[in-house]
Short mmCIF file of C-alpha atoms in Angstrom, two decimals:
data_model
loop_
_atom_site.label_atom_id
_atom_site.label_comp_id
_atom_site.label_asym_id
_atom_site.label_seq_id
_atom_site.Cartn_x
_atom_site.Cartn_y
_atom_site.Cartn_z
CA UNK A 11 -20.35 54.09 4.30
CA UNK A 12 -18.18 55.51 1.64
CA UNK A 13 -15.89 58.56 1.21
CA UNK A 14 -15.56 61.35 -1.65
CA UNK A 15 -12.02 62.24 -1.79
CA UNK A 16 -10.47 65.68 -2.52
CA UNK A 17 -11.30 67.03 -6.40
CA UNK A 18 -8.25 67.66 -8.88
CA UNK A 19 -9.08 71.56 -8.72
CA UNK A 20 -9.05 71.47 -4.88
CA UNK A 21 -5.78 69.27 -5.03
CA UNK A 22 -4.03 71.70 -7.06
CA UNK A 23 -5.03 74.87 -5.12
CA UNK A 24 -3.77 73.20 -2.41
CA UNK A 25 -0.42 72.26 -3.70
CA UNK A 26 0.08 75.37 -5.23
CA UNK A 27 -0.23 77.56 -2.08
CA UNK A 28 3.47 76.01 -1.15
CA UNK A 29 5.26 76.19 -4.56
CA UNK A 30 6.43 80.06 -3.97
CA UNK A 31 9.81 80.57 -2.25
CA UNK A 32 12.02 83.42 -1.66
CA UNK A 33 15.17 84.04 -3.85
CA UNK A 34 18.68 82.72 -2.50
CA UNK A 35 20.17 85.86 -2.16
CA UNK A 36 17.30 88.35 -1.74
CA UNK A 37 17.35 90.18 -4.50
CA UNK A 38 21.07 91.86 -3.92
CA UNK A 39 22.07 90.38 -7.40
CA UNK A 40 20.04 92.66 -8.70
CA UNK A 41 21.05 95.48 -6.35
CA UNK A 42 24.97 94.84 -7.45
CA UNK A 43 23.89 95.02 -11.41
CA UNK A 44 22.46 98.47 -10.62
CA UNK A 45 25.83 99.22 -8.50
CA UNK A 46 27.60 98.21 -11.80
CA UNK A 47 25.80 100.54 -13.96
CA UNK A 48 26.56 103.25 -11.73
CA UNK A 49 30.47 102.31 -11.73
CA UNK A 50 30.44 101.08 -7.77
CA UNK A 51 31.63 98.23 -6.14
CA UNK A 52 29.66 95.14 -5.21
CA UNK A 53 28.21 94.24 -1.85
CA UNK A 54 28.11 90.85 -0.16
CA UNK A 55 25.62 89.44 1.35
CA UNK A 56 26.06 89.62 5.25
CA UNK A 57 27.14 86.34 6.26
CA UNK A 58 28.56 84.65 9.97
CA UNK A 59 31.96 83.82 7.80
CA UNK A 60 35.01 83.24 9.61
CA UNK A 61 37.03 85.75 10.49
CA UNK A 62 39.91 84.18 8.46
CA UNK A 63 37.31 85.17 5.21
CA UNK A 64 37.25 88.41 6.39
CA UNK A 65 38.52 90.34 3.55
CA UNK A 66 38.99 93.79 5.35
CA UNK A 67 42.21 93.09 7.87
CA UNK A 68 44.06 92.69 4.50
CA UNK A 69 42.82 95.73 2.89
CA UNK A 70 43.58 98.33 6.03
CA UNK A 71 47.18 96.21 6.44
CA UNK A 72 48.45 98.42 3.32
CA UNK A 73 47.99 101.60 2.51
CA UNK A 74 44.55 102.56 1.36
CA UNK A 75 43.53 103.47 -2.16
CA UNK A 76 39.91 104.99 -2.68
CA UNK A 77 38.41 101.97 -4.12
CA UNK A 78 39.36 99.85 -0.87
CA UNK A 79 37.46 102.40 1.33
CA UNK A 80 34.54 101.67 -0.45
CA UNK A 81 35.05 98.48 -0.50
CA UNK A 82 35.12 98.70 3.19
CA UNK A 83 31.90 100.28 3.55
CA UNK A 84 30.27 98.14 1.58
CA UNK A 85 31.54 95.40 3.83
CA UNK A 86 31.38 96.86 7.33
CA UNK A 87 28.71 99.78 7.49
CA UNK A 88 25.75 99.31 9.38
CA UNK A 89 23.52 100.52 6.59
CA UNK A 90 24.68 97.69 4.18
CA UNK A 91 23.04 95.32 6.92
CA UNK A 92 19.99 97.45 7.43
CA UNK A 93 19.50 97.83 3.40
CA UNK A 94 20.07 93.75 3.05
CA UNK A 95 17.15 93.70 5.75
CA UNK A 96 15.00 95.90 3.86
CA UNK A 97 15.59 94.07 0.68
CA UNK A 98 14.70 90.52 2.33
CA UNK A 99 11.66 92.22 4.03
CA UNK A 100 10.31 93.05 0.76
CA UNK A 101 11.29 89.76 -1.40
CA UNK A 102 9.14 88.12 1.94
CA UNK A 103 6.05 90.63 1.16
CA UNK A 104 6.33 89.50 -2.46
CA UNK A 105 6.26 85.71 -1.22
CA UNK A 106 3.53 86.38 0.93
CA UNK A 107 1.37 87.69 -1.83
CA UNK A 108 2.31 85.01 -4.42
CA UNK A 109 0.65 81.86 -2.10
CA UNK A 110 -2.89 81.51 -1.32
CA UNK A 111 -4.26 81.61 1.99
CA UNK A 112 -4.82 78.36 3.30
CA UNK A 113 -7.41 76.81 1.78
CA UNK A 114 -10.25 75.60 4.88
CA UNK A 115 -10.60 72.03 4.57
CA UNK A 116 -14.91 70.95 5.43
CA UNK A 117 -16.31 67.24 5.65
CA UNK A 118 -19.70 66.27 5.75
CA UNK A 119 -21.38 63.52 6.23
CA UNK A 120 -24.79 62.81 3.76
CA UNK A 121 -26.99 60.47 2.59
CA UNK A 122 -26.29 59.03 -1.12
CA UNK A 123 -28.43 58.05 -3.91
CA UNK A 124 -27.64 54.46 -3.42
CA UNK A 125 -28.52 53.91 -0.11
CA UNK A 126 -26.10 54.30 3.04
CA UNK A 127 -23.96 57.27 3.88
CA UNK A 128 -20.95 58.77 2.57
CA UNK A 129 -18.32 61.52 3.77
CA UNK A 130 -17.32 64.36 1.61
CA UNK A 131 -14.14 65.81 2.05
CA UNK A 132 -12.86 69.27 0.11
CA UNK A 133 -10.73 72.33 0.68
CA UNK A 134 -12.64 75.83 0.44
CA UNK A 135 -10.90 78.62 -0.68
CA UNK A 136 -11.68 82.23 -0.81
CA UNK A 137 -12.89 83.49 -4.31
CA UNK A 138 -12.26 86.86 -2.93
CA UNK A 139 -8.51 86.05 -2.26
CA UNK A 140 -8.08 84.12 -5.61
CA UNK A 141 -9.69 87.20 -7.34
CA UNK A 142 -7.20 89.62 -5.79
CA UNK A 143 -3.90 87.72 -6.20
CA UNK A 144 -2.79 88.85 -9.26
CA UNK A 145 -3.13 92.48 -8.10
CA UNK A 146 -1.60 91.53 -4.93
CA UNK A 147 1.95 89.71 -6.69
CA UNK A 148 2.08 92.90 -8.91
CA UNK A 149 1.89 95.29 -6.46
CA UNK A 150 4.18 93.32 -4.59
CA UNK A 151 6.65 92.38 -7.34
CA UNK A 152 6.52 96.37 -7.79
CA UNK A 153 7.72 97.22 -3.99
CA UNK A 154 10.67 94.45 -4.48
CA UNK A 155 11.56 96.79 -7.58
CA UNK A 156 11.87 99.77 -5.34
CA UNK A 157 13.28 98.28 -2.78
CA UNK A 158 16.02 97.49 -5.12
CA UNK A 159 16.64 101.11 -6.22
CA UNK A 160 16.55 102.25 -2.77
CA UNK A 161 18.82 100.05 -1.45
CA UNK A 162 21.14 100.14 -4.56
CA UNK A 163 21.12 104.17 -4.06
CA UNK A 164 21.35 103.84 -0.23
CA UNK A 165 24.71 101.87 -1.08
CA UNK A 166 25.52 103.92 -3.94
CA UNK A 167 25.68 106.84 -1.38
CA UNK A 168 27.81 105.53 1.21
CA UNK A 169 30.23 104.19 -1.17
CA UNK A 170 30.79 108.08 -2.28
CA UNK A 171 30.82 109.08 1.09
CA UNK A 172 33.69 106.66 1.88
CA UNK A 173 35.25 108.13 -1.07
CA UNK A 174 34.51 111.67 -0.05
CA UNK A 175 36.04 110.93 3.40
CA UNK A 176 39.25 109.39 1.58
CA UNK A 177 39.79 112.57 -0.26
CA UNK A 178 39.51 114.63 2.55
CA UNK A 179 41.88 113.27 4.92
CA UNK A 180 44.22 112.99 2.24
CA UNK A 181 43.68 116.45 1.80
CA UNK A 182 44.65 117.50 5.18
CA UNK A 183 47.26 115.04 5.38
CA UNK A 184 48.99 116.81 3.01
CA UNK A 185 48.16 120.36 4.50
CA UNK A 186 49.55 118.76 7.82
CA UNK A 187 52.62 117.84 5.97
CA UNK A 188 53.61 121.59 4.10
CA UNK A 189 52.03 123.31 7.50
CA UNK A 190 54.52 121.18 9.51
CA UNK A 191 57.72 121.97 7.31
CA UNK A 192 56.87 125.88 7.40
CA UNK A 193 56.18 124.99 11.01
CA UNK A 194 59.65 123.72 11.20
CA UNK A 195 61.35 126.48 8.80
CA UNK A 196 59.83 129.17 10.69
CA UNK A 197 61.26 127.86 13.68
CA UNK A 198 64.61 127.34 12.22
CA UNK A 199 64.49 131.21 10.91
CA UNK A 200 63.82 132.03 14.43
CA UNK A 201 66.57 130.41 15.90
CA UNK A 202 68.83 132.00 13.47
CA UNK A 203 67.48 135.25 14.46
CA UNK A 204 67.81 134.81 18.17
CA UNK A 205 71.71 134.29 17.33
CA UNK A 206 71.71 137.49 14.94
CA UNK A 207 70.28 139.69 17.95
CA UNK A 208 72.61 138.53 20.52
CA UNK A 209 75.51 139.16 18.23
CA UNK A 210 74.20 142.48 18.24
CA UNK A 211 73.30 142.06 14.48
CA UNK A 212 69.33 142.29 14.61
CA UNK A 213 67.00 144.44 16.16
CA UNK A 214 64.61 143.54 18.65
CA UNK A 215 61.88 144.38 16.85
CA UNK A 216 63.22 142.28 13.63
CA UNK A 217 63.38 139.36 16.22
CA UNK A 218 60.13 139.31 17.68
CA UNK A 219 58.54 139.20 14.43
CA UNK A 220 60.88 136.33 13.57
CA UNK A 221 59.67 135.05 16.98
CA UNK A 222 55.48 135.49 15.91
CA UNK A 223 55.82 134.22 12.78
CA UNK A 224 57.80 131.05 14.26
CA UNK A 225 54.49 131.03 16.84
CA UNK A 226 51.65 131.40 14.14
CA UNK A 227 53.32 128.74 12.15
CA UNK A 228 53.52 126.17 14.95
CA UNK A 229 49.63 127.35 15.43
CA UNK A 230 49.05 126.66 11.80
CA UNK A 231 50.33 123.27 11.74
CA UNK A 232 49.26 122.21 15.52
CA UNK A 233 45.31 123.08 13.02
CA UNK A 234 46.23 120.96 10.14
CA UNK A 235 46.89 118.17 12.53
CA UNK A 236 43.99 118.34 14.45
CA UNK A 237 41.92 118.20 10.57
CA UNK A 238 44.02 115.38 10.27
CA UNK A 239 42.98 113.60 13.22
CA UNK A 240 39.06 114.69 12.48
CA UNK A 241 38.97 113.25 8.89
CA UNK A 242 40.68 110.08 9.87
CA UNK A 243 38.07 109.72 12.57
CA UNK A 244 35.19 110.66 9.23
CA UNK A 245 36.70 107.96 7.34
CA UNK A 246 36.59 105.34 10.03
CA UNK A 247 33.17 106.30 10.22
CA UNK A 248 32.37 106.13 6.50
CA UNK A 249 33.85 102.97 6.58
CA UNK A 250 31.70 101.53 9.54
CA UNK A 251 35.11 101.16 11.88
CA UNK A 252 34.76 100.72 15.27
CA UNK A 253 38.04 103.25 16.08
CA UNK A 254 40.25 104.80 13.19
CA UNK A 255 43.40 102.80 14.17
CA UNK A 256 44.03 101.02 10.75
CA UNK A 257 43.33 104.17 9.12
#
């Protein structure tokens, strides 16, 4: 009894349905060149890093500029994690299309020319599956390419949104600020009216306007503080905070 061993062709099919393998970082090098082109910061890969790596303590320790916002949400937004999933979904599709299927292996056992028996061993593959795999990888390789733009304008977007939020609570701080030193003015005027009418000095109907004005400015500012408190809670969020307390 003798045995026919696998054929080079057969070998080769077979060693070549393990050679693909998915890129390091998922495609998000990519991703971050399209970022660059578009003037926004780059995004790290999610990783379990220590909290001593954690660049974003640092960055909400001093006052914030509008690139460290987006810096931020790039970092800490649940999106960024969602659109690194997507991307390493589709590099996966792409790896799945670029190996074979797994060749079926057959043996058989026959009768040779010489006398005696022998055992044939080979791998069967599907000639429908080789015929398609070209098609399949482009397709594929053509999905990882969206994938890319999607996830580079996904990030794109919630970088201007972080800046967007920035803007706007440093809009209203500064409303806050000029409503609370009329605020404060008006009060003062009031006062100084109060004085004038008891002296005799001021009409009562001079002081109660004093005395609304003084009211509808305290109104004013008690508004620009509460826009205050609102976009500092829209930042946190554009930023992917859990509260707004380093903001």
């Amino acid at each position: 009894m003798s045995f026919r061993f696998l054929s080079p062709l057969a070998a080769a099919v077979f060693t070549l349905a393990g050679c693909a393998s998915l890129p390091a970082d998922r495609g998000l090098g990519d991703v971050n060149a399209r970022l660059d082109a578009r003037g926004a910061p780059a995004v790290a890969a999610p990783t379990a890093a220590p909290a001593a790596a954690d660049p974003v303590p640092a960055l909400l320790a001093r006052p914030l500029r509008a690139d460290d916002v987006a810096q931020i949400a790039l970092l800490r937004h649940p999106d960024v994690r969602a659109a690194y999933a997507r991307l390493g979904l589709s590099q996966a599709d792409l790896y799945d299309a670029a190996r074979l299927l797994n060749p079926r292996l057959e043996a058989g056992v026959f009768d040779s020319s010489a006398g005696g028996q022998q055992i044939g061993l080979g791998l069967v593959q599907s000639f429908t599956n080789l015929l398609l795999a070209p098609s399949r990888r482009r397709f594929a390789a053509a999905e990882v390419e969206r994938a890319k733009d999607e996830v580079a304008q996904t990030l794109f977007t919630l970088a201007g949104d972080a800046h967007a939020a920035y803007y706007a609570h440093l809009g209203a701080l500064q409303i806050a600020q000029i409503r609370g030193l009329a605020a404060e003015s008006a009060t003062l005027s009031a006062g100084l009216a109060q004085r004038y009418a008891d002296a005799g000095n001021l009409t009562p109907l001079a002081l109660q306007l004093e005395q609304a004005a003084a009211t509808e400015a305290r109104l004013a500012a008690d508004e620009a503080q509460a826009a205050v408190e609102a976009t500092r809670h829209a930042l946190a969020a554009a930023m992917g905070l859990a509260d707004d307390s380093g903001v």
